[in-house]
Every structure is written in C-alpha cells, then in structure tokens.
Amino acid sequence: MAPRTLFDKIWDSHVVETLPDSTAILYIDRHLVHEVTSPQAFEGLRLSGRRLRHPDATIAVVDHNVPTSDRTLPIEEADSRNQIETLERNVREFGVPYFPLLSARQGIVHVVGPEQGISLPGMTIVCGDSHTSTHGALGALAFGIGTSEVEHVMATQTILQKPAKNMKVVVEGQVGPGVTAKDIMLAIIGHIGTAGGTGHVIEFAGSAIRELDMAGRMTLCNMSIEAGARAGLVAPDETTFEYVRGRPFAPKGEAFDEAVAYWKTLASDEGAHYDRVVELRAEDITPVLTWGTSPETVIPVTGNVPDPAAEPDPSRRRQMQRMLDYMGLEAGQKIAGTPVDVVFIGSCTNSRIEDLRAAASIAAGRRVAPGVRAMIVPGSGIVKAQAEEEGLDKVFLEAGFEWREAGCSMCLGMNPDRLTPGQRCASTSNRNFEGRQGPGGRTHLLSPAMAAAAAVTGTLTDVRELI
Amino acid sequence: MDKFTVLTAIAAALPEENIDTDKIIPARFLKTTKRSGLGVHAFDGMRYRPDGSENPDFVLNQEPYRKAEILITYDNLGCGSSREHAPWALLDFGIRCVIAPSFADIFNNNCFKNGILPIALPREVCTQLMDDARQGANSRLTVDLARQVIIRPDGKEVPFDVDPLRKQLLLEGLDDIGQTLQHEKAITTFEERRAQAQPWIPHIVLD
C-alpha cells in the first residue's frame, strides 16, 4: 500500500461506502451535542419518527448559554433558559448521556470530551460547532458540522463527506521563554492566513509540536478552523497515551494496551504525500497578539500596528483602515502599552488547567490594574476543582481576578458575559470578529500568560518583562 | 423534506448583490429552538422599520409578493455565516426556489438540505425574470425540475443546470438522511466488523 498520512488512515478506516460521485458515507465514533445547534436536529428526528442510532456514542453538555455566576440562581435570560431546558428534555427523550449544569463534569464541550476520555485517538468526532477541531490534538479526525448534519449523525451515525487534502505544518526547534502554543498557532495563522488551510486537514509536526503538552496541542488544533482548515491533527504519541490513560471513559487494563497498540499504527508513514507543506522555525516565534478583526492580523507584542498606506491593494487597504477604526488604533502605533478594559481568560482555546497555571504564575503576588475587569472562566467543573485544589483560585482572587463557573462565556457572549461598545479586551479566545464578544467590543487574541500580564499592568504587555 | 417537482408561483424580485445570511436572518434570532417560525423575521432589517412597522417599500410587504414562493436576486446570494437559520427563514416565509447569478457555497448546500431549489442563471436572464416578476399576480413563473426548465409567462423556456444527485433527492423529497438510510445494511455491517476488530472502543454509559 502507498504510504499514507494520519488523516488518510483515519479516513480510510471509517469509510462505510463510497458513493458514485466520490462522496463517502463516513462512520462517526463520537457525536458531541450542545444546546444551541441541536434543538432543530432533535425536532427533525421526532417529526420523521426516527430514532437516535447510538446514544452510547453521543454526549451532551450545556456550555454556550450558561451563566458563569452562581449556578443555584435561575437563569435570567429567557431564550437562553429555554435552549437549556429544551436540551434537557431532548436528552431525556432520546436517552443521550448528559452532564447537566450542576454536574462537576459540565463544561465547554471541547474541554469535556478529552478530559473524560470520551474523545480518543483514531476516532472520528463531530459536533455542531466549528471548534470541534480541538479534539484533533489526540490524533482524532474532528470537525464541526451544521444542524442538518447533526440530525444526519443522530439518525445514521455517519456523515456524507468528500475527502480533504493533506497539509503539513512543521515547527522545528525550541521556543523561547514566554512563547506558548497560542503564540505558535497565531504565528501560523498570521503566516498562512485565514483561508490558508481551506479544503485541507492540517497535520502539525516537528520538534516544537512534539514538545507541547496535550493542552497546548488542543490550543493548536482548536484554531485550525481560524486558518480555514477542515480539521487539525497531531499524531498520537507517548504524551497522548499518558494523557488518555485512566480517564473515566477511556479503555482500561488490557483493552487500553490493545488500543495503544492500534493508536501507534496511526502516525503518518515515511514518504506520505502532503498537498502542501509549511515550515516555521520555533526560534522565530515571539509572544504575539492580534491587532485587527481577523485572526490573521498577528503581530509580535514588541511590534507596531501596520499602516494601511503601505498596502498596495486598494480593497485590502480599505479593509485595514476599517479594522483600525473599529479597534480604535492608529496606524504605526506601538501595540504594547495600549490600555485594556477587560481581560478574559477562558474558552475552548485556553481554559484548561495548564492555561490557568500559566496565568496564575504571572498573577501571583501582583494586583489587577485599577479599572480593569479580569475574569477567569475555567473550561469545566473538573478544571475548576483541580485549580482550587492547587490554590490557583486564591492566587487569582487575591490578585483581584473574578473566579467564575465553567462555560463558553465571553468568547461569544451568548450568556450575560459581554463587552460593552468600545471596551478593549485582552482575550485568550479564538475569534476577534466585530462584535464577537459583544456589540462594539474590541478583542485582542493572545495567550493566557499574556492576558494575565495585561491584567496586572492594565495594558497590552510583553509577558517576558514579568517572568 | 417536501418534494420539489413542478412549482408554479409568484416570484419576487430583490435586485441586490451580496445578500448575506445576516440580512436573511439577523443573529439575535438564533437562540430559537425551532426551524419553523423564522419566516416572520426573514429580512428583518429590510422588512421592518425601527418602530417595528412594515416598510412598505420592501417587495415582500407588497401584494402579490407577500405570497411569493420564488425569489430572484443578483450575485452571491447567502454569503457570510453558515447558519442554517437562513434557508429555514426563507422556507418558513414560503420560498421554495431562489434564482440568482451565483450563490455562496454553504448557503447553496443548506438550501438543498431544506427542499429549496437554488438555480444559477446568467445575470441578464435574472434581469428578464425580474421583469416578468414585476408584472404582478397573473405573471407567474413555472419551475419544472424534472425537465430543468423555467417557463416564463409568455411560454418561453429557460433551461438550467442542477447536480443530478441533488435533483433526484429533491424530486423524491428525500433528505440526505433518507438517502443514507438506504445504505443502512452497509452501516450495520461496518459496525459489526469494527466491534470485532476494535472491541476496546468504549460505549458512553452514565451511572
């Protein structure tokens, strides 16, 4: 057999049948469900009298709409409450395993899946959410789908798809101090652009990637979608197996050994073909952030906001000027030192225990700058409990951060956590689109350590000055 | 999904380019739990004035176009967000066929998944069909999917292209799920084979 990539191997092992026009009926191992994109799919099943084929391959959580304040109080926003209650009715009716709001296992779907051992290497994983790419960190083929497709998976445990192209992003070398997986990924997106991965599945490789822990790999794969890719992947290795071992829903004992033996066969073969290869040197990557309203507007924290006048293409020039106006920035200004109003540490990109430790290491012994609102939103109840066991909550609270309950929160502001018009936010989330965190809000994407640095200094700051 | 065979209906002309899915259904209506009921919010920003009253200048607020089942626009209809709420809103309003020089990819897919036929035709043909549409209640268009023609009020026929697989699904009223379930035996065989080869794959069962 010709040498195959990790993607090729997972794809081939899940094709049920190939239709005449090369569309595959692709088997799905795990279907993650949340309250926003599922109600119409459940309704569709009900109206057509269809059953949900595999409740035992499905897991539901509430995350997008949930308040991150006191959970024992009623949910104030009526339409959010309704979406949550609807999910609860649906999971009861269709027998879907569900982590409810008051469960310690509740959290952001892309944090919960890996944490519980529900997402495993070699699997196909889907969810009605574009950041499903996160689970690719385990060496699983994971991608977001629309609501009709959610219903399709519920009814058939398959999806109709044509194969993607293979792309490899290689980062060799060792990153410097203060440089995290978030900086690596933002640097990659800055390099290839938001459409750089269109039609491709990106496999991340190279020594700098191998060095990353699972949280870092999840950050990387999470933002593959911001590079336009269908999915992101990291080949499973010892780091992966050690992460999976002992997780509640992972195979145990001999079954685990059998699984590992299989997972070890998944890495791309020597000589496998990639349609596109991009290489970056880890040493060239510095702490970075975004200045504009597209995730590709990445500059080093030591850099200056670009000048549209230097852009030859008129439509790009107009777009850059519009971004500057929206973001309230001047062409050519130094980005460091720009005052922030809000700091948001959370989201499926950066809300794991490792992210909170990195933020706490900067916050320890310091104070949130006057006038700044700084929020910590753990990715799950489990992450929150772990952080409290390690005393991180005290570090944050003593420094003046808010210590909140788990959910998607201010990443997209479907719950009450929103920016007000004109507020500037240092955010560990994944999208800086106009109005994403609240109408008129201004988002700078950066790492948890950089976000903590912004909180304690009150401005966008090079974290290396604080370590 | 309802079959699409032959549709004889009132057509509404909306001669604009780049009508995005935010225009078709603004974000604040996404917190719904239904596919249905979005028709009242379709084109909310164009259709209603700030005080909530109808904008009389908007075509879908005028007779006979309140009953339009065909919508004709210019290029790049449905660009922007992937929200399936956009075709849901159109369908709930009563639209079964959209005609434009070009469509955004995802919107195009989402239309087929919801029994709406998107027809791409050259801009000048769209302009002619818009002129037909403006002639009023007696000036209906007929869309015959099996023959792949639009029959204008004067009896002239305009041929159009459509993907053969998708055409079949629309004609039979089969959604993707219906189509895939025709392969259920293959899915079951796959599951049995896999359960033998990889018995370690866990089932998600809560205590």
XYZ file of C-alpha atoms in Angstrom:
674
model
C 0.000 0.000 0.000
C 1.237 3.510 -0.792
C 2.454 5.494 2.241
C -0.463 7.203 3.961
C -0.874 10.211 6.229
C -2.500 10.147 9.647
C -5.577 11.725 8.040
C -5.660 9.118 5.244
C -5.524 6.293 7.803
C -8.347 7.613 9.965
C -10.421 8.418 6.878
C -9.900 5.010 5.228
C -10.797 3.156 8.418
C -14.138 4.979 8.668
C -15.466 4.801 5.092
C -18.656 2.723 5.149
C -19.266 3.127 1.445
C -18.170 5.461 -1.350
C -20.974 6.905 -3.472
C -20.601 7.303 -7.266
C -19.572 10.984 -7.084
C -16.720 10.146 -4.603
C -18.751 11.280 -1.586
C -18.066 8.924 1.319
C -20.501 7.707 3.925
C -18.100 8.250 6.820
C -18.678 6.498 10.138
C -18.699 8.744 13.215
C -17.384 7.440 16.544
C -18.343 10.333 18.779
C -21.073 12.935 18.497
C -20.833 15.838 20.932
C -24.033 17.816 21.402
C -24.739 21.229 22.924
C -27.817 23.374 23.374
C -27.526 25.877 20.505
C -27.214 23.786 17.332
C -29.116 20.665 18.428
C -32.765 21.564 19.144
C -33.824 21.589 15.479
C -32.000 18.305 14.897
C -33.842 16.583 17.738
C -37.078 18.096 16.444
C -36.279 16.686 12.998
C -35.851 13.184 14.412
C -39.130 13.500 16.258
C -41.064 14.744 13.216
C -39.729 11.975 10.975
C -40.201 9.305 13.635
C -36.522 8.374 13.504
C -34.507 7.068 16.427
C -31.125 8.309 17.575
C -28.990 5.427 16.360
C -26.254 5.419 19.024
C -26.901 7.246 22.285
C -23.853 5.348 23.578
C -21.652 7.245 21.108
C -23.221 10.592 21.964
C -22.647 13.017 24.837
C -24.468 16.261 25.581
C -23.462 19.286 27.649
C -24.702 22.833 28.095
C -21.998 25.432 27.532
C -22.792 28.320 25.144
C -25.690 29.910 27.035
C -24.844 29.117 30.639
C -24.211 31.877 33.160
C -20.766 31.721 34.792
C -22.082 33.268 38.017
C -23.898 31.493 40.860
C -25.465 28.375 39.305
C -28.025 27.884 42.030
C -29.876 31.000 40.857
C -32.392 30.811 37.990
C -31.085 31.661 34.507
C -32.318 35.180 33.839
C -32.263 35.330 30.033
C -35.470 33.592 28.938
C -34.308 32.442 25.498
C -31.067 31.030 26.946
C -33.027 29.247 29.660
C -35.325 27.804 27.016
C -32.448 26.413 24.930
C -31.002 24.742 28.024
C -34.342 23.295 29.145
C -35.011 22.089 25.607
C -31.721 20.185 25.567
C -32.618 18.616 28.914
C -35.979 17.431 27.555
C -34.336 16.103 24.406
C -31.605 14.111 26.140
C -34.252 12.507 28.368
C -36.484 11.607 25.431
C -33.664 10.189 23.278
C -31.616 8.658 26.100
C -28.487 10.705 25.450
C -25.818 10.770 28.186
C -25.729 14.314 29.565
C -23.654 16.367 32.003
C -26.128 18.861 33.469
C -25.392 22.399 34.588
C -24.819 21.483 38.221
C -22.582 18.477 37.476
C -18.850 18.845 38.175
C -18.328 17.259 34.749
C -20.181 20.105 32.985
C -18.029 22.422 30.928
C -17.156 23.526 27.415
C -17.824 20.585 25.117
C -14.280 20.707 23.688
C -12.757 20.626 27.150
C -15.088 17.916 28.464
C -14.605 15.396 25.610
C -10.839 14.893 26.033
C -10.979 15.354 29.818
C -13.465 12.486 30.219
C -11.670 10.176 27.785
C -14.720 10.342 25.528
C -12.569 11.671 22.667
C -9.848 9.158 21.822
C -7.072 8.815 19.214
C -8.019 7.431 15.811
C -11.693 8.336 16.217
C -13.946 10.431 14.036
C -15.574 13.103 16.179
C -18.202 15.687 15.178
C -20.172 18.425 16.891
C -22.381 21.266 15.702
C -19.593 23.699 16.487
C -16.660 24.790 14.373
C -14.121 24.401 17.199
C -14.585 20.634 17.224
C -11.171 20.671 15.549
C -9.783 20.835 19.130
C -10.056 17.054 19.538
C -7.579 16.576 16.682
C -4.888 17.068 19.345
C -5.497 13.440 20.336
C -4.905 12.236 16.791
C -8.634 12.071 16.059
C -10.360 13.400 12.926
C -12.668 16.008 14.419
C -14.686 18.707 12.673
C -17.681 20.998 13.052
C -20.985 20.387 11.217
C -24.298 22.197 10.520
C -27.612 21.383 12.158
C -28.915 19.218 9.284
C -25.704 17.216 9.596
C -26.198 16.954 13.363
C -29.550 15.302 12.646
C -27.909 13.119 9.985
C -25.358 11.841 12.507
C -28.042 11.286 15.120
C -30.086 9.177 12.692
C -27.309 7.316 10.853
C -24.088 7.620 12.929
C -22.465 8.689 9.660
C -21.837 11.811 7.672
C -21.597 12.440 3.922
C -18.299 13.992 3.001
C -15.706 14.194 0.265
C -12.081 13.609 1.361
C -9.957 16.631 2.317
C -6.472 17.403 1.049
C -3.434 16.858 3.272
C -1.407 19.770 4.604
C 1.534 19.583 6.989
C 2.668 22.459 9.188
C 6.108 21.740 10.619
C 7.553 23.725 13.530
C 11.113 22.644 14.327
C 13.289 23.964 17.125
C 12.699 25.203 20.636
C 10.535 28.191 21.530
C 11.934 30.914 23.763
C 10.637 31.939 27.204
C 7.082 33.275 27.308
C 6.165 31.633 23.983
C 3.225 29.222 24.204
C 1.122 27.017 21.927
C -1.194 30.024 21.427
C 1.713 32.086 20.104
C 2.763 29.244 17.800
C -0.773 28.914 16.401
C -1.323 32.649 15.989
C 2.047 32.824 14.228
C 0.946 30.025 11.889
C -2.380 31.746 11.122
C -0.565 35.035 10.598
C 1.734 33.224 8.173
C -0.778 31.231 6.071
C -3.868 33.445 6.517
C -7.475 32.664 7.442
C -8.037 30.816 4.162
C -4.591 29.152 4.186
C -5.977 25.763 5.165
C -9.171 25.798 3.079
C -10.086 22.323 1.819
C -7.253 20.762 3.858
C -6.753 18.892 7.082
C -3.634 20.268 8.779
C -1.254 17.857 10.496
C 1.032 19.666 12.941
C 4.503 18.149 13.179
C 8.079 18.960 14.158
C 10.009 19.006 17.420
C 8.289 22.123 18.812
C 4.904 20.406 18.417
C 6.103 17.105 19.916
C 7.316 19.103 22.926
C 3.851 20.517 23.605
C 1.652 19.001 26.301
C -1.895 17.941 25.384
C -3.389 21.294 26.418
C -1.008 23.054 24.041
C -1.833 20.660 21.220
C -5.538 21.306 21.834
C -4.967 25.065 21.574
C -3.201 24.475 18.270
C -5.866 22.200 16.763
C -8.678 24.344 18.165
C -7.646 27.283 16.000
C -7.095 25.213 12.832
C -10.533 26.430 11.808
C -9.271 30.029 12.060
C -6.745 29.045 9.384
C -9.676 27.861 7.233
C -8.823 24.162 7.644
C -11.441 21.444 7.942
C -9.560 19.951 10.894
C -6.208 19.878 12.710
C -4.267 16.789 13.779
C -1.287 15.821 15.910
C -0.046 12.238 15.653
C -0.666 10.311 18.882
C 2.498 9.567 20.877
C 3.530 8.756 24.463
C 2.314 12.192 25.605
C -1.107 11.324 24.166
C -1.253 7.827 25.661
C -0.248 9.089 29.114
C -2.924 11.785 28.859
C -5.623 9.260 27.950
C -4.625 6.600 30.491
C -7.051 6.403 33.408
C -9.609 8.904 32.083
C -13.175 7.942 33.073
C -14.414 6.757 29.657
C -11.067 5.558 28.236
C -10.419 1.826 27.810
C -8.894 0.191 30.887
C -6.348 -2.593 31.508
C -5.796 -4.932 28.586
C -8.247 -3.014 26.468
C -6.100 0.088 26.927
C -2.944 -1.784 25.845
C -4.767 -3.082 22.786
C -5.926 0.419 21.976
C -2.407 1.861 22.342
C -1.052 -0.820 20.024
C -3.580 0.321 17.429
C -3.002 4.029 18.041
C 0.723 3.527 17.448
C -0.029 2.461 13.862
C -1.721 5.781 13.069
C 1.284 8.087 12.632
C 1.894 9.171 9.044
C 4.057 6.812 7.031
C 7.501 7.809 5.840
C 7.108 9.326 2.381
C 3.372 10.010 2.719
C 2.172 12.695 0.320
C 1.102 16.148 1.503
C -0.550 18.536 -0.927
C 1.042 21.429 0.916
C 3.845 21.771 3.483
C 4.575 24.899 5.533
C 7.636 25.185 7.775
C 8.279 27.577 10.640
C 11.288 27.878 12.978
C 10.306 27.864 16.645
C 13.109 30.337 17.433
C 11.471 32.920 15.131
C 8.209 32.893 17.123
C 7.815 35.522 19.845
C 4.854 36.337 22.094
C 2.237 37.663 19.658
C -1.270 39.119 19.615
C -3.818 40.311 17.073
C -4.389 43.998 16.310
C -7.416 43.746 13.960
C -10.756 41.977 13.489
C -9.456 38.874 11.724
C -7.374 36.158 13.438
C -4.681 36.566 10.770
C -3.847 40.130 11.902
C -0.986 38.867 14.069
C 1.984 40.982 15.195
C 4.712 40.468 17.805
C 3.891 42.176 21.101
C 7.045 44.217 20.511
C 5.694 45.336 17.118
C 3.717 48.234 15.702
C 0.217 48.366 14.253
C 0.600 48.211 10.444
C -0.009 51.237 8.254
C -2.696 50.774 5.570
C -0.855 53.323 3.402
C 1.840 50.672 2.867
C -0.723 48.213 1.464
C -0.761 48.318 -2.368
C -4.131 46.594 -2.876
C -6.915 49.206 -2.512
C -9.590 46.860 -1.189
C -7.197 45.406 1.409
C -6.175 48.951 2.318
C -9.800 49.952 2.922
C -10.341 46.815 4.980
C -7.262 47.550 7.138
C -8.419 51.103 7.740
C -11.859 49.844 8.724
C -10.232 47.464 11.223
C -8.103 50.261 12.698
C -11.168 52.480 13.068
C -13.181 49.699 14.690
C -10.323 48.776 17.029
C -9.607 52.414 17.927
C -5.948 52.134 16.944
C -3.641 54.439 14.956
C -1.517 53.225 12.060
C 2.071 52.690 13.172
C 1.448 52.912 16.915
C 3.289 50.555 19.247
C 0.843 47.843 20.311
C 2.441 47.363 23.751
C 1.200 49.912 26.236
C -2.327 50.072 24.781
C -4.716 50.213 27.770
C -7.255 47.414 28.200
C -10.634 47.448 29.977
C -11.313 43.727 30.262
C -9.212 40.567 30.435
C -10.880 37.268 29.555
C -9.056 34.037 30.331
C -11.152 31.107 29.170
C -12.812 29.494 26.073
C -12.289 26.137 24.367
C -8.944 27.514 23.184
C -7.352 28.300 26.560
C -9.285 27.265 29.683
C -7.501 24.078 30.737
C -5.587 23.628 33.962
C -2.265 24.241 32.185
C -3.608 27.557 30.866
C -4.759 28.612 34.335
C -1.361 27.672 35.826
C 0.378 29.820 33.218
C -1.883 32.773 34.004
C -1.509 32.254 37.764
C 2.282 32.262 37.515
C 2.062 35.835 36.219
C -0.753 36.920 38.565
C 0.908 35.580 41.727
C 1.902 38.384 44.076
C 0.577 41.064 41.725
C -2.676 43.065 41.540
C -5.092 43.566 38.669
C -4.578 47.155 37.488
C -7.175 49.708 38.684
C -10.191 49.968 36.371
C -9.564 46.613 34.692
C -12.102 43.800 34.901
C -10.271 40.456 34.782
C -12.222 37.197 34.521
C -11.059 33.607 34.846
C -13.566 31.138 33.380
C -12.361 27.529 33.768
C -13.172 25.167 30.895
C -15.018 22.661 33.082
C -16.089 21.933 36.619
C -13.211 19.430 36.776
C -10.685 22.088 35.739
C -12.169 24.446 38.341
C -11.908 21.850 41.108
C -8.335 20.965 40.128
C -7.344 24.638 40.168
C -8.912 25.072 43.599
C -7.035 22.043 44.856
C -3.818 23.680 43.663
C -4.780 27.001 45.284
C -4.911 28.853 41.960
C -8.318 30.319 42.828
C -6.732 32.065 45.817
C -3.900 33.402 43.671
C -6.425 34.881 41.249
C -8.835 36.184 43.887
C -6.037 37.809 45.901
C -4.816 39.477 42.721
C -8.312 40.819 42.047
C -9.470 38.464 39.276
C -13.041 37.126 39.148
C -13.149 33.341 39.639
C -16.164 32.057 37.694
C -18.081 28.911 36.753
C -17.334 26.917 33.577
C -18.759 27.757 30.140
C -18.120 29.469 26.809
C -18.766 32.837 28.439
C -17.256 35.937 26.855
C -15.752 34.076 23.906
C -19.035 34.751 22.103
C -21.287 36.399 24.667
C -24.369 34.229 24.293
C -24.611 34.361 28.091
C -24.540 37.648 30.082
C -20.697 37.906 29.847
C -20.344 40.551 27.139
C -18.209 43.558 26.328
C -19.935 46.915 26.072
C -19.358 49.102 22.993
C -15.777 50.415 22.792
C -14.378 48.179 25.542
C -10.950 46.728 24.755
C -10.362 43.130 25.794
C -7.211 41.026 26.094
C -8.731 37.622 25.387
C -7.460 34.039 25.279
C -10.352 33.085 22.960
C -10.234 32.349 19.239
C -12.149 34.979 17.244
C -11.729 38.739 17.159
C -14.583 39.446 14.693
C -16.505 42.699 15.038
C -18.990 42.351 17.853
C -17.964 38.775 18.664
C -17.569 39.414 22.422
C -20.362 41.978 22.497
C -21.531 44.725 20.112
C -18.729 47.257 19.559
C -16.252 45.248 21.674
C -12.565 45.247 20.684
C -10.756 41.916 21.011
C -7.022 41.205 21.082
C -6.281 37.477 20.908
C -3.310 36.324 22.970
C -2.004 33.592 25.311
C -3.135 33.093 28.929
C 0.216 34.389 30.252
C -0.015 37.472 28.029
C -3.617 38.008 29.156
C -2.552 37.862 32.807
C 0.258 40.308 32.024
C -2.297 42.689 30.514
C -4.470 42.344 33.618
C -1.756 43.274 36.103
C -0.254 46.092 34.048
C -3.542 47.398 32.622
C -2.056 47.461 29.134
C -1.058 45.075 26.362
C 2.326 43.946 27.643
C 5.247 41.720 26.678
C 4.900 38.913 29.213
C 8.674 38.393 29.142
C 9.056 41.568 31.196
C 7.186 39.844 34.029
C 8.876 36.435 34.089
C -38.491 17.241 3.332
C -41.193 18.206 0.803
C -40.760 17.035 -2.802
C -39.873 19.588 -5.416
C -41.355 18.696 -8.786
C -43.190 21.483 -10.610
C -43.702 24.855 -8.937
C -45.968 27.492 -10.487
C -45.784 30.567 -8.312
C -45.445 34.285 -7.806
C -41.844 35.448 -7.967
C -40.399 38.431 -6.102
C -37.519 40.491 -7.481
C -34.885 41.665 -4.999
C -32.282 43.182 -7.316
C -29.341 43.304 -4.882
C -25.934 41.651 -4.717
C -24.264 40.016 -1.702
C -27.412 39.498 0.331
C -25.761 37.815 3.326
C -27.268 35.371 5.780
C -27.228 38.093 8.456
C -29.602 40.055 6.261
C -31.740 36.982 5.651
C -31.939 36.241 9.386
C -30.157 38.504 11.915
C -28.098 36.896 14.700
C -30.478 37.791 17.505
C -32.973 35.232 16.228
C -30.542 32.285 16.549
C -31.499 31.494 20.147
C -34.604 29.734 18.905
C -35.129 26.014 19.325
C -37.214 25.677 16.144
C -36.610 25.530 12.421
C -40.102 26.844 11.904
C -41.405 30.255 12.825
C -38.452 32.211 11.477
C -40.382 33.475 8.420
C -41.698 36.484 10.305
C -38.064 37.546 10.891
C -36.820 36.885 7.345
C -35.049 40.004 6.007
C -35.917 41.670 9.337
C -33.722 44.738 8.811
C -35.099 45.417 5.311
C -38.647 44.395 6.009
C -39.403 46.356 9.183
C -38.795 49.955 10.229
C -37.111 50.734 13.578
C -40.556 51.139 15.214
C -41.438 47.572 14.121
C -43.924 48.572 11.427
C -43.652 47.179 7.920
C -41.513 49.020 5.417
C -43.977 49.483 2.504
C -41.111 49.860 0.021
C -39.840 46.328 0.618
C -41.067 43.929 -2.041
C -42.187 41.155 0.316
C -44.505 43.650 2.053
C -46.330 44.340 -1.206
C -49.163 42.447 -2.912
C -48.982 39.941 -4.506
C -45.386 39.318 -3.359
C -46.378 38.513 0.228
C -47.245 35.145 -1.306
C -44.059 34.814 -3.351
C -42.572 31.313 -3.496
C -39.711 32.247 -5.821
C -37.083 34.853 -5.018
C -34.813 36.374 -7.673
C -31.686 38.319 -6.703
C -28.269 39.248 -8.070
C -24.843 37.736 -7.310
C -23.564 35.878 -4.266
C -26.835 35.243 -2.506
C -26.410 33.814 1.012
C -22.823 34.853 1.673
C -21.490 35.107 5.242
C -22.309 32.896 8.221
C -23.140 29.200 7.766
C -26.320 29.499 9.816
C -28.935 27.093 8.572
C -31.458 29.522 10.011
C -31.203 31.421 6.699
C -32.857 28.772 4.496
C -35.179 27.936 7.398
C -36.387 31.541 7.452
C -36.904 31.598 3.667
C -38.778 28.300 3.712
C -40.964 29.395 6.600
C -41.842 32.551 4.689
C -42.867 30.331 1.763
C -39.878 30.495 -0.583
C -39.209 27.180 -2.389
C -36.905 28.385 -5.154
C -34.154 31.005 -5.265
C -32.736 32.275 -8.548
C -29.501 34.275 -8.785
C -26.347 34.539 -10.903
C -24.368 32.870 -8.059
C -24.729 31.551 -4.508
C -22.378 31.205 -1.558
C -21.351 27.521 -1.190
C -22.703 26.750 2.247
C -25.982 28.544 1.645
C -26.326 26.594 -1.597
C -25.828 23.308 0.327
C -28.155 24.360 3.101
C -30.908 25.171 0.566
C -30.789 21.678 -0.955
C -30.866 20.149 2.552
C -34.108 22.005 3.199
C -36.007 21.412 -0.034
C -35.281 24.801 -1.565
C -34.069 24.703 -5.182
C -31.281 27.209 -5.924
C -30.986 27.967 -9.660
C -27.943 29.787 -11.017
C -28.575 31.726 -14.259
C -26.671 34.474 -16.077
C -27.294 37.966 -14.744
C -29.147 39.137 -17.852
C -31.547 36.181 -17.595
C -32.143 37.029 -13.921
C -32.959 40.572 -15.016
C -35.520 39.275 -17.548
C -37.123 37.040 -14.910
C -37.250 40.009 -12.519
C -39.123 41.954 -15.223
C -41.589 39.065 -15.502
C -41.997 39.029 -11.743
C -42.869 42.725 -11.660
C -45.889 42.184 -13.944
C -47.991 41.159 -10.932
C -50.257 38.353 -9.777
C -51.051 36.920 -13.185
C -47.423 36.776 -14.182
C -46.323 33.519 -12.613
C -43.189 31.515 -13.297
C -43.213 27.750 -13.559
C -40.138 25.813 -12.439
C -40.097 22.256 -13.784
C -37.251 20.433 -12.057
C -37.591 17.123 -13.926
C -37.230 18.919 -17.282
C -34.814 21.506 -15.810
C -36.639 24.477 -17.320
C -38.236 27.673 -16.093
C -41.372 28.531 -18.115
C -41.877 32.296 -18.367
C -45.379 33.878 -18.502
C -45.099 34.187 -22.297
C -44.381 30.465 -22.570
C -40.685 30.799 -23.397
C -38.475 28.272 -21.639
C -35.205 28.953 -19.800
C -33.086 25.817 -19.217
C -30.969 25.443 -16.072
C -28.319 23.082 -14.625
C -28.589 21.097 -11.426
C -26.412 18.404 -9.825
C -28.007 15.047 -10.790
C -27.797 13.507 -7.281
C -29.325 16.551 -5.652
C -32.011 16.763 -8.319
C -33.004 13.202 -7.534
C -33.210 13.932 -3.790
C -35.437 16.964 -4.402
C -37.709 15.149 -6.856
C -38.219 12.313 -4.405
C -38.391 14.563 -1.374
C -35.576 12.515 0.176
C -33.309 14.340 2.575
C -29.693 13.210 2.997
C -30.801 11.074 5.921
C -33.333 9.234 3.794
C -30.646 8.631 1.197
C -28.082 7.411 3.713
C -30.600 5.140 5.410
C -30.918 3.310 2.091
C -27.375 2.149 2.934
C -28.304 1.068 6.452
C -27.216 -2.508 5.820
C -23.718 -1.300 4.961
C -23.629 0.783 8.137
C -24.667 -2.189 10.256
C -22.065 -4.409 8.583
C -19.420 -1.776 9.231
C -20.403 -1.590 12.896
C -20.256 -5.369 13.320
C -16.868 -5.602 11.625
C -15.492 -2.790 13.738
C -16.825 -4.183 17.002
C -14.822 -7.329 16.262
C -11.648 -5.564 15.144
C -11.652 -2.911 17.878
C -13.616 -4.304 20.805
C -11.910 -1.796 23.110
C -13.861 1.174 21.750
C -15.863 2.243 24.821
C -19.589 2.873 24.953
C -20.660 6.038 26.722
C -22.949 4.918 29.511
C -23.506 7.056 32.586
C -24.105 5.586 36.027
